[in-house]
């Protein structure tokens, strides 16, 4: 069963090909047939008219409404040394250090000691151990799908009293509604924005021309993607050497694909899984069919250690908003490439799912006013531009940062030409939040979905197990 209706066609994680398990934040996931970078999501308004005009069409999605709470009392800034822990690549850490330096010039009384733990497993071990000991860093990097869990455990300080007090500076309506929803727990904002990630389809323009296939257009569907992809199947004898598409199977990515086809993953109150539905089974049968038909590569079919899209072995690459700098470096001048928006599902929607990166404050910090002052700067337009927009570290977490992102993206006339589709898509982003049991769900997802794509388990059986296993975990949170 295809995902689409009628429409017209016109960092080193290996995926449906060779798919090992990887960590994307606290949740595990696999990717099918792709060597896309693992997102530092950690992947934008009820914004001002000016911001909407620069960012493209104003988004129509809503965000989880914030609760009005008593404002925090204003306190004078005192001399303090803040501990600040992040989980980033060396390149990204350099940009964050620049923001720390800029903050120090504005607030000389506050010293910030930055520690970057690049290894994700070590980072989470450090944070979890410190939380149990009530010795968390004053400020730390938190992925949006960790926020509800951290807040429910009492690790993160609610920022809502400070947001109420300093609303003019914070301007919460400038934060992408999707990110605002994901960093809100029980109506209160618990983190300041960093970046947000979504997905588009990158494609090899030279390969399309060579094969005589019209380039995809933004009004296409998943059925269109399948029919287009089939035209790129190429074999050398009995061995397949070229494919139509590669796509990820991240849990948060697939949440959007399932939604575009009328399926849900969690109940509206985020208390249980409802993934085992006919709509979702049909979606997975369609995606597995892409592998069976040779449209997408199966595990082990593409050369090990080779980025199949950059090598010209794949026509289309469903990938995130974060790997553009890496793609530019890997592809170089080999071929011309561009991007198109995600295909539409049976509902007529693209079901754009997102995940973001953010900054949280320890519930145990002795320096609340000083930590909040630092968080405000990190989450400001100036801070985000320094860390994210100017270097294309996925989409910036504020809509007011989109002009700087677009300027950096288009400098030097580098591909993709239609990079603005990434921010334009955000008008269709789902206003979803993540449940408190999301990390456990991610591990369950990874194990069962891997079985679907290696052909060892049917989608119907795998989704039934995902739902039952997840709901056993969820019961521990809602007694």
Short mmCIF file of C-alpha atoms in Angstrom, two decimals:
data_model
loop_
_atom_site.label_atom_id
_atom_site.label_comp_id
_atom_site.label_asym_id
_atom_site.label_seq_id
_atom_site.Cartn_x
_atom_site.Cartn_y
_atom_site.Cartn_z
CA UNK A 1 0.00 0.00 0.00
CA UNK A 2 1.50 3.32 -1.02
CA UNK A 3 1.68 6.37 1.20
CA UNK A 4 0.67 8.91 -1.39
CA UNK A 5 -2.53 9.74 -3.13
CA UNK A 6 -2.78 11.16 -6.66
CA UNK A 7 -0.22 14.05 -6.91
CA UNK A 8 2.14 14.77 -9.71
CA UNK A 9 5.68 13.61 -10.09
CA UNK A 10 7.39 15.88 -12.39
CA UNK A 11 27.20 12.05 10.15
CA UNK A 12 28.37 8.70 9.56
CA UNK A 13 25.36 6.58 10.45
CA UNK A 14 24.70 3.85 7.97
CA UNK A 15 21.13 3.20 7.24
CA UNK A 16 18.64 0.91 5.44
CA UNK A 17 21.92 -0.24 3.97
CA UNK A 18 24.12 -1.61 6.68
CA UNK A 19 21.94 -0.12 9.40
CA UNK A 20 23.69 -0.14 12.75
CA UNK A 21 22.03 1.33 15.81
CA UNK A 22 22.93 4.91 16.61
CA UNK A 23 22.03 7.33 19.38
CA UNK A 24 20.06 10.42 18.44
CA UNK A 25 19.79 12.12 21.75
CA UNK A 26 18.52 9.77 24.41
CA UNK A 27 16.66 7.57 21.96
CA UNK A 28 18.15 4.90 19.75
CA UNK A 29 17.30 4.68 16.08
CA UNK A 30 18.38 3.12 12.82
CA UNK A 31 18.65 4.50 9.34
CA UNK A 32 17.86 2.77 6.10
CA UNK A 33 20.31 3.08 3.23
CA UNK A 34 21.87 6.38 4.26
CA UNK A 35 25.08 7.76 5.65
CA UNK A 36 23.52 10.92 7.02
CA UNK A 37 25.07 12.64 9.99
CA UNK A 38 23.48 11.87 13.33
CA UNK A 39 21.46 14.98 14.16
CA UNK A 40 22.43 17.26 17.00
CA UNK A 41 18.79 18.29 17.12
CA UNK A 42 19.63 18.07 17.83
CA UNK A 43 16.59 19.31 14.23
CA UNK A 44 10.67 26.77 13.30
CA UNK A 45 6.24 30.92 14.63
CA UNK A 46 3.67 32.51 15.95
CA UNK A 47 6.31 35.04 14.97
CA UNK A 48 6.23 38.73 14.25
CA UNK A 49 5.12 39.93 10.83
CA UNK A 50 8.67 40.92 9.98
CA UNK A 51 10.08 37.54 10.92
CA UNK A 52 7.36 35.72 9.00
CA UNK A 53 7.99 37.83 5.92
CA UNK A 54 11.67 36.97 5.95
CA UNK A 55 11.14 33.31 6.77
CA UNK A 56 8.59 32.73 4.02
CA UNK A 57 4.94 31.80 4.48
CA UNK A 58 3.83 32.15 8.09
CA UNK A 59 3.48 28.76 9.77
CA UNK A 60 -0.06 27.62 10.49
CA UNK A 61 0.78 25.15 13.24
CA UNK A 62 0.12 25.91 16.88
CA UNK A 63 2.15 25.24 19.97
CA UNK A 64 1.24 23.81 23.36
CA UNK A 65 -0.01 26.88 25.25
CA UNK A 66 2.07 28.14 28.14
CA UNK A 67 0.62 28.47 31.62
CA UNK A 68 0.67 31.82 33.41
CA UNK A 69 2.59 31.49 36.68
CA UNK A 70 3.88 33.99 39.25
CA UNK A 71 6.93 35.82 37.96
CA UNK A 72 10.34 35.21 39.47
CA UNK A 73 11.58 38.04 41.71
CA UNK A 74 14.25 40.15 40.08
CA UNK A 75 17.63 39.64 41.72
CA UNK A 76 20.89 41.48 41.20
CA UNK A 77 23.61 39.65 39.28
CA UNK A 78 26.22 38.29 41.69
CA UNK A 79 29.74 37.05 40.89
CA UNK A 80 29.41 33.40 39.91
CA UNK A 81 31.17 30.62 38.04
CA UNK A 82 28.73 28.48 36.06
CA UNK A 83 29.37 24.92 34.96
CA UNK A 84 28.18 24.38 31.37
CA UNK A 85 28.19 20.93 29.72
CA UNK A 86 27.41 20.25 26.05
CA UNK A 87 27.42 17.27 23.67
CA UNK A 88 28.68 18.50 20.30
CA UNK A 89 31.26 18.01 17.60
CA UNK A 90 34.51 19.95 17.89
CA UNK A 91 33.36 22.36 15.18
CA UNK A 92 30.06 23.11 16.91
CA UNK A 93 31.76 23.42 20.29
CA UNK A 94 33.96 26.13 18.82
CA UNK A 95 30.90 28.16 17.83
CA UNK A 96 29.36 27.66 21.27
CA UNK A 97 32.62 28.76 22.93
CA UNK A 98 32.44 31.95 20.87
CA UNK A 99 28.96 32.62 22.29
CA UNK A 100 30.31 31.99 25.79
CA UNK A 101 33.10 34.50 25.14
CA UNK A 102 30.62 37.09 23.83
CA UNK A 103 28.43 36.57 26.89
CA UNK A 104 31.43 37.12 29.18
CA UNK A 105 32.04 40.53 27.62
CA UNK A 106 28.46 41.56 28.38
CA UNK A 107 28.37 40.05 31.88
CA UNK A 108 31.88 40.12 33.33
CA UNK A 109 30.62 39.06 36.78
CA UNK A 110 29.56 35.67 35.43
CA UNK A 111 32.28 33.19 34.49
CA UNK A 112 31.28 30.16 32.43
CA UNK A 113 33.33 26.95 32.35
CA UNK A 114 32.46 24.98 29.22
CA UNK A 115 32.95 21.21 29.05
CA UNK A 116 32.20 19.44 25.78
CA UNK A 117 31.59 15.69 26.03
CA UNK A 118 31.42 14.76 22.35
CA UNK A 119 30.66 11.09 22.94
CA UNK A 120 26.88 10.84 23.40
CA UNK A 121 26.95 7.78 25.66
CA UNK A 122 29.50 9.40 27.97
CA UNK A 123 27.48 12.62 27.96
CA UNK A 124 24.27 10.92 29.07
CA UNK A 125 26.13 8.87 31.68
CA UNK A 126 27.60 12.08 33.08
CA UNK A 127 24.25 13.90 33.18
CA UNK A 128 22.32 10.97 34.66
CA UNK A 129 24.94 10.30 37.34
CA UNK A 130 25.16 13.97 38.25
CA UNK A 131 21.35 14.25 38.44
CA UNK A 132 21.06 11.38 40.89
CA UNK A 133 23.73 13.06 43.03
CA UNK A 134 21.90 16.41 42.68
CA UNK A 135 25.12 17.78 41.22
CA UNK A 136 24.08 18.71 37.69
CA UNK A 137 25.93 21.46 35.83
CA UNK A 138 24.22 24.82 36.23
CA UNK A 139 23.34 24.83 32.52
CA UNK A 140 23.49 21.96 30.05
CA UNK A 141 22.51 20.91 26.54
CA UNK A 142 19.26 18.99 26.35
CA UNK A 143 17.57 17.56 23.31
CA UNK A 144 13.93 18.45 23.00
CA UNK A 145 12.80 14.86 23.46
CA UNK A 146 14.60 14.73 26.83
CA UNK A 147 12.90 17.78 28.34
CA UNK A 148 9.65 16.19 29.57
CA UNK A 149 11.55 13.32 31.19
CA UNK A 150 14.05 15.67 32.86
CA UNK A 151 11.25 17.93 34.10
CA UNK A 152 9.17 15.02 35.43
CA UNK A 153 12.21 13.75 37.37
CA UNK A 154 12.73 17.18 38.89
CA UNK A 155 16.11 17.70 37.24
CA UNK A 156 15.36 20.79 35.18
CA UNK A 157 14.17 24.08 36.59
CA UNK A 158 10.97 25.50 35.14
CA UNK A 159 11.85 28.67 33.27
CA UNK A 160 8.25 29.86 33.11
CA UNK A 161 8.49 32.31 36.05
CA UNK A 162 11.52 33.92 34.39
CA UNK A 163 9.85 33.92 30.97
CA UNK A 164 6.82 35.68 32.47
CA UNK A 165 9.06 38.27 34.10
CA UNK A 166 11.29 38.88 31.07
CA UNK A 167 8.74 38.18 28.34
CA UNK A 168 9.80 41.13 26.21
CA UNK A 169 13.40 39.89 26.07
CA UNK A 170 12.52 36.24 25.67
CA UNK A 171 9.72 36.77 23.11
CA UNK A 172 8.50 33.15 23.27
CA UNK A 173 6.32 33.62 20.16
CA UNK A 174 9.56 33.95 18.16
CA UNK A 175 10.55 30.38 19.09
CA UNK A 176 9.31 27.87 16.49
CA UNK A 177 5.99 26.50 17.81
CA UNK A 178 7.20 22.91 17.34
CA UNK A 179 10.26 23.55 19.51
CA UNK A 180 8.17 25.45 22.05
CA UNK A 181 5.84 22.45 22.34
CA UNK A 182 8.73 20.05 22.77
CA UNK A 183 10.34 22.11 25.54
CA UNK A 184 7.06 22.63 27.42
CA UNK A 185 5.96 20.35 30.25
CA UNK A 186 2.61 20.76 32.01
CA UNK A 187 2.22 24.19 30.43
CA UNK A 188 5.59 25.53 31.54
CA UNK A 189 8.65 26.20 29.41
CA UNK A 190 11.69 24.27 30.63
CA UNK A 191 14.39 25.11 28.09
CA UNK A 192 15.64 27.90 25.86
CA UNK A 193 16.05 27.30 22.10
CA UNK A 194 19.20 26.27 20.24
CA UNK A 195 18.26 24.63 16.93
CA UNK A 196 15.57 22.50 15.30
CA UNK A 197 15.83 19.78 12.67
CA UNK A 198 13.44 18.57 10.00
CA UNK A 199 13.81 16.66 6.72
CA UNK A 200 13.82 17.29 2.97
CA UNK A 201 14.71 15.16 -0.04
CA UNK A 202 18.09 15.91 -1.60
CA UNK A 203 18.53 14.72 -5.17
CA UNK A 204 21.30 14.31 -7.75
CA UNK A 205 20.36 16.68 -10.59
CA UNK A 206 23.04 15.28 -12.91
CA UNK A 207 21.73 11.74 -12.44
CA UNK A 208 18.18 12.89 -13.15
CA UNK A 209 19.33 14.56 -16.38
CA UNK A 210 21.42 11.56 -17.41
CA UNK A 211 18.49 9.19 -16.82
CA UNK A 212 16.00 11.48 -18.52
CA UNK A 213 13.73 11.75 -15.48
CA UNK A 214 12.01 15.08 -14.65
CA UNK A 215 13.09 16.55 -11.31
CA UNK A 216 10.63 16.11 -8.41
CA UNK A 217 8.31 18.98 -7.50
CA UNK A 218 6.98 20.06 -4.12
CA UNK A 219 3.46 18.75 -4.82
CA UNK A 220 4.64 15.15 -5.09
CA UNK A 221 3.56 12.14 -2.99
CA UNK A 222 5.23 9.04 -1.60
CA UNK A 223 3.79 7.05 -4.50
CA UNK A 224 5.48 9.53 -6.84
CA UNK A 225 8.76 9.04 -5.00
CA UNK A 226 8.48 5.27 -5.45
CA UNK A 227 7.69 5.48 -9.18
CA UNK A 228 10.49 7.98 -9.76
CA UNK A 229 12.94 5.95 -7.69
CA UNK A 230 12.21 2.79 -9.68
CA UNK A 231 13.57 4.47 -12.82
CA UNK A 232 17.06 4.64 -11.32
CA UNK A 233 17.47 0.94 -10.60
CA UNK A 234 20.62 -0.21 -12.36
CA UNK A 235 22.33 -3.59 -12.32
CA UNK A 236 25.68 -4.93 -13.40
CA UNK A 237 24.79 -8.51 -14.21
CA UNK A 238 22.97 -9.86 -11.16
CA UNK A 239 24.43 -7.21 -8.84
CA UNK A 240 22.53 -3.99 -8.27
CA UNK A 241 24.80 -0.93 -8.42
CA UNK A 242 22.36 2.00 -8.38
CA UNK A 243 19.19 2.80 -6.43
CA UNK A 244 16.47 5.42 -6.39
CA UNK A 245 16.34 6.53 -2.76
CA UNK A 246 17.71 6.19 0.75
CA UNK A 247 15.72 7.20 3.81
CA UNK A 248 16.11 7.26 7.60
CA UNK A 249 14.06 5.36 10.13
CA UNK A 250 14.67 7.60 13.14
CA UNK A 251 11.76 7.30 15.53
CA UNK A 252 11.09 11.05 15.43
CA UNK A 253 11.40 11.20 11.64
CA UNK A 254 9.01 8.32 11.14
CA UNK A 255 6.47 9.93 13.47
CA UNK A 256 5.89 12.50 10.74
CA UNK A 257 5.73 9.98 7.90
CA UNK A 258 3.17 7.93 9.81
CA UNK A 259 1.11 11.05 10.54
CA UNK A 260 1.10 11.99 6.84
CA UNK A 261 -0.64 8.68 6.19
CA UNK A 262 -3.20 9.10 8.97
CA UNK A 263 -1.33 7.17 11.68
CA UNK A 264 -0.51 8.16 15.25
CA UNK A 265 2.27 7.03 17.56
CA UNK A 266 1.08 8.26 20.97
CA UNK A 267 -2.28 9.08 22.51
CA UNK A 268 -3.18 12.76 22.63
CA UNK A 269 -2.38 12.90 26.35
CA UNK A 270 1.06 11.30 25.72
CA UNK A 271 0.36 8.56 28.25
CA UNK A 272 0.47 5.50 25.97
CA UNK A 273 1.46 4.20 22.54
CA UNK A 274 -1.20 3.75 19.85
CA UNK A 275 1.21 2.86 17.05
CA UNK A 276 -0.41 -0.50 16.21
CA UNK A 277 -2.94 0.65 13.62
CA UNK A 278 -3.84 -0.42 10.05
CA UNK A 279 -2.59 2.96 8.77
CA UNK A 280 0.84 2.49 10.34
CA UNK A 281 1.13 -1.13 9.22
CA UNK A 282 0.40 0.01 5.64
CA UNK A 283 3.07 2.70 5.89
CA UNK A 284 5.74 0.22 6.94
CA UNK A 285 4.68 -2.29 4.29
CA UNK A 286 5.09 0.41 1.69
CA UNK A 287 8.55 1.42 2.95
CA UNK A 288 9.74 -2.18 3.20
CA UNK A 289 8.44 -2.65 -0.34
CA UNK A 290 10.92 -0.01 -1.52
CA UNK A 291 13.71 -2.32 -0.38
CA UNK A 292 12.12 -5.45 -1.80
CA UNK A 293 11.72 -3.81 -5.22
CA UNK A 294 15.30 -2.55 -5.27
CA UNK A 295 14.22 1.09 -5.15
CA UNK A 296 16.10 1.50 -1.85
CA UNK A 297 19.17 -0.54 -0.88
CA UNK A 298 18.99 -3.36 1.63
CA UNK A 299 21.54 -3.83 4.37
CA UNK A 300 25.00 -4.51 2.96
CA UNK A 301 24.16 -3.69 -0.66
CA UNK A 302 26.06 -0.40 -0.81
CA UNK A 303 29.87 -0.38 -0.35
CA UNK A 304 30.98 -0.21 3.26
CA UNK A 305 32.53 3.10 4.30
CA UNK A 306 31.13 4.92 1.26
CA UNK A 307 28.48 7.64 1.35
CA UNK A 308 26.21 6.24 -1.41
CA UNK A 309 24.59 9.57 -2.24
CA UNK A 310 27.88 11.48 -2.42
CA UNK A 311 29.30 8.63 -4.52
CA UNK A 312 26.48 9.00 -7.06
CA UNK A 313 24.97 5.57 -6.33
CA UNK A 314 21.62 6.95 -5.14
CA UNK A 315 19.36 9.43 -6.92
CA UNK A 316 17.46 10.76 -3.89
CA UNK A 317 18.46 11.11 -0.24
CA UNK A 318 15.76 11.72 2.39
CA UNK A 319 17.85 13.48 4.99
CA UNK A 320 17.88 16.13 7.67
CA UNK A 321 18.48 19.84 7.76
CA UNK A 322 21.77 19.43 9.64
CA UNK A 323 24.24 17.66 7.26
CA UNK A 324 24.45 20.32 4.52
CA UNK A 325 28.03 21.42 5.36
CA UNK A 326 29.14 17.76 5.38
CA UNK A 327 27.30 17.05 2.13
CA UNK A 328 28.95 20.02 0.43
CA UNK A 329 32.36 18.74 1.50
CA UNK A 330 31.65 15.12 0.52
CA UNK A 331 30.09 15.86 -2.89
CA UNK A 332 32.32 18.75 -3.88
CA UNK A 333 32.16 19.27 -7.65
CA UNK A 334 31.21 15.66 -8.48
CA UNK A 335 27.65 16.54 -9.45
CA UNK A 336 24.97 19.18 -9.18
CA UNK A 337 22.37 18.63 -6.45
CA UNK A 338 19.37 20.32 -4.90
CA UNK A 339 16.50 19.60 -2.51
CA UNK A 340 12.72 19.33 -2.65
CA UNK A 341 10.14 19.27 0.14
CA UNK A 342 9.04 16.00 1.71
CA UNK A 343 6.39 14.04 -0.21
CA UNK A 344 2.76 14.19 0.87
CA UNK A 345 0.98 11.21 2.37
CA UNK A 346 -2.59 9.96 1.96
CA UNK A 347 -3.91 12.76 4.16
CA UNK A 348 -2.54 15.35 1.74
CA UNK A 349 -0.11 16.50 4.44
CA UNK A 350 3.67 16.14 4.55
CA UNK A 351 3.54 15.40 8.28
CA UNK A 352 6.75 17.31 9.02
CA UNK A 353 8.24 16.00 12.25
CA UNK A 354 10.97 17.81 14.13
CA UNK A 355 13.35 17.48 17.05
CA UNK A 356 15.43 20.23 18.55
CA UNK A 357 18.34 21.17 20.71
CA UNK A 358 17.91 23.41 23.74
CA UNK A 359 19.49 24.69 26.95
CA UNK A 360 18.25 23.72 30.41
CA UNK A 361 18.91 24.98 33.93
CA UNK A 362 19.65 22.63 36.81
CA UNK A 363 16.91 22.49 39.44
CA UNK A 364 19.74 22.31 41.99
CA UNK A 365 21.83 25.30 40.93
CA UNK A 366 22.80 27.88 43.56
CA UNK A 367 22.99 30.52 40.83
CA UNK A 368 19.47 30.75 39.44
CA UNK A 369 19.50 34.39 38.36
CA UNK A 370 22.98 34.07 36.86
CA UNK A 371 22.08 30.80 35.09
CA UNK A 372 18.91 32.38 33.71
CA UNK A 373 20.90 35.36 32.46
CA UNK A 374 23.22 32.98 30.61
CA UNK A 375 20.28 30.94 29.24
CA UNK A 376 18.63 34.08 27.93
CA UNK A 377 21.76 34.92 25.98
CA UNK A 378 22.21 31.40 24.60
CA UNK A 379 18.59 31.39 23.46
CA UNK A 380 18.63 34.92 22.05
CA UNK A 381 18.70 35.83 18.38
CA UNK A 382 22.29 37.02 18.76
CA UNK A 383 23.44 33.88 20.56
CA UNK A 384 21.71 31.49 18.17
CA UNK A 385 23.07 33.29 15.13
CA UNK A 386 26.61 32.93 16.51
CA UNK A 387 26.20 29.22 17.29
CA UNK A 388 23.79 28.00 14.61
CA UNK A 389 22.61 30.30 11.81
CA UNK A 390 26.01 31.53 10.65
CA UNK A 391 27.30 27.95 10.31
CA UNK A 392 24.17 26.02 9.17
CA UNK A 393 24.05 23.90 12.31
CA UNK A 394 20.56 22.81 11.27
CA UNK A 395 17.74 25.37 11.45
CA UNK A 396 18.06 28.01 14.17
CA UNK A 397 15.61 27.71 17.05
CA UNK A 398 14.10 31.18 16.49
CA UNK A 399 12.33 32.46 13.42
CA UNK A 400 14.13 35.81 13.76
CA UNK A 401 17.35 33.92 13.01
CA UNK A 402 16.17 32.63 9.61
CA UNK A 403 17.52 35.66 7.67
CA UNK A 404 21.03 34.99 9.02
CA UNK A 405 20.65 31.28 8.22
CA UNK A 406 19.54 32.08 4.65
CA UNK A 407 22.41 34.53 4.19
CA UNK A 408 24.97 31.94 5.31
CA UNK A 409 23.32 29.21 3.24
CA UNK A 410 23.35 31.20 0.02
CA UNK A 411 26.82 32.68 0.33
CA UNK A 412 29.17 31.48 -2.39
CA UNK A 413 26.24 30.23 -4.48
CA UNK A 414 26.61 26.73 -3.03
CA UNK A 415 23.99 23.97 -3.26
CA UNK A 416 21.26 23.26 -2.54
CA UNK A 417 19.70 26.10 -4.49
CA UNK A 418 16.35 25.67 -2.75
CA UNK A 419 17.67 25.49 0.80
CA UNK A 420 14.86 27.85 1.82
CA UNK A 421 12.47 24.88 1.46
CA UNK A 422 13.84 23.71 4.81
CA UNK A 423 12.44 26.72 6.67
CA UNK A 424 9.36 26.92 4.41
CA UNK A 425 8.44 23.38 5.47
CA UNK A 426 8.10 24.49 9.07
CA UNK A 427 4.65 25.91 8.35
CA UNK A 428 3.60 22.24 8.13
CA UNK A 429 5.54 21.05 11.18
CA UNK A 430 3.49 18.95 13.57
CA UNK A 431 2.87 20.69 16.93
CA UNK A 432 3.88 17.51 18.73
CA UNK A 433 5.51 17.00 22.11
CA UNK A 434 7.42 14.00 23.41
CA UNK A 435 6.23 11.79 26.30
CA UNK A 436 8.15 11.33 29.53
CA UNK A 437 8.95 7.73 28.54
CA UNK A 438 10.36 8.67 25.13
CA UNK A 439 13.89 7.40 25.72
CA UNK A 440 12.66 3.93 26.65
CA UNK A 441 10.35 4.01 23.64
CA UNK A 442 13.31 4.86 21.42
CA UNK A 443 15.16 1.71 22.43
CA UNK A 444 12.07 -0.43 21.87
CA UNK A 445 11.54 1.23 18.49
CA UNK A 446 15.10 0.66 17.34
CA UNK A 447 15.04 -3.06 18.07
CA UNK A 448 11.67 -3.75 16.46
CA UNK A 449 12.02 -1.48 13.42
CA UNK A 450 15.41 -3.01 12.62
CA UNK A 451 13.63 -6.36 12.43
CA UNK A 452 11.10 -4.96 9.94
CA UNK A 453 13.76 -3.65 7.58
CA UNK A 454 15.98 -6.73 7.72
CA UNK A 455 12.93 -8.81 6.83
CA UNK A 456 12.85 -10.91 10.02
CA UNK A 457 9.54 -9.56 11.33
CA UNK A 458 6.34 -8.37 9.70
CA UNK A 459 5.25 -4.77 10.27
CA UNK A 460 2.02 -5.98 11.90
CA UNK A 461 3.87 -8.07 14.49
CA UNK A 462 6.58 -5.46 15.10
CA UNK A 463 4.12 -2.63 15.69
CA UNK A 464 2.04 -4.79 18.03
CA UNK A 465 5.18 -5.47 20.07
CA UNK A 466 6.28 -1.82 20.02
CA UNK A 467 2.88 -0.78 21.37
CA UNK A 468 2.66 -3.43 24.08
CA UNK A 469 6.30 -3.03 25.20
CA UNK A 470 5.99 0.76 25.30
CA UNK A 471 2.78 0.67 27.29
CA UNK A 472 4.35 -1.59 29.89
CA UNK A 473 7.03 1.09 30.34
CA UNK A 474 4.49 3.91 30.34
CA UNK A 475 2.53 2.30 33.17
CA UNK A 476 5.44 2.96 35.50
CA UNK A 477 5.00 6.70 34.93
CA UNK A 478 1.20 6.87 35.25
CA UNK A 479 0.03 4.80 38.21
#
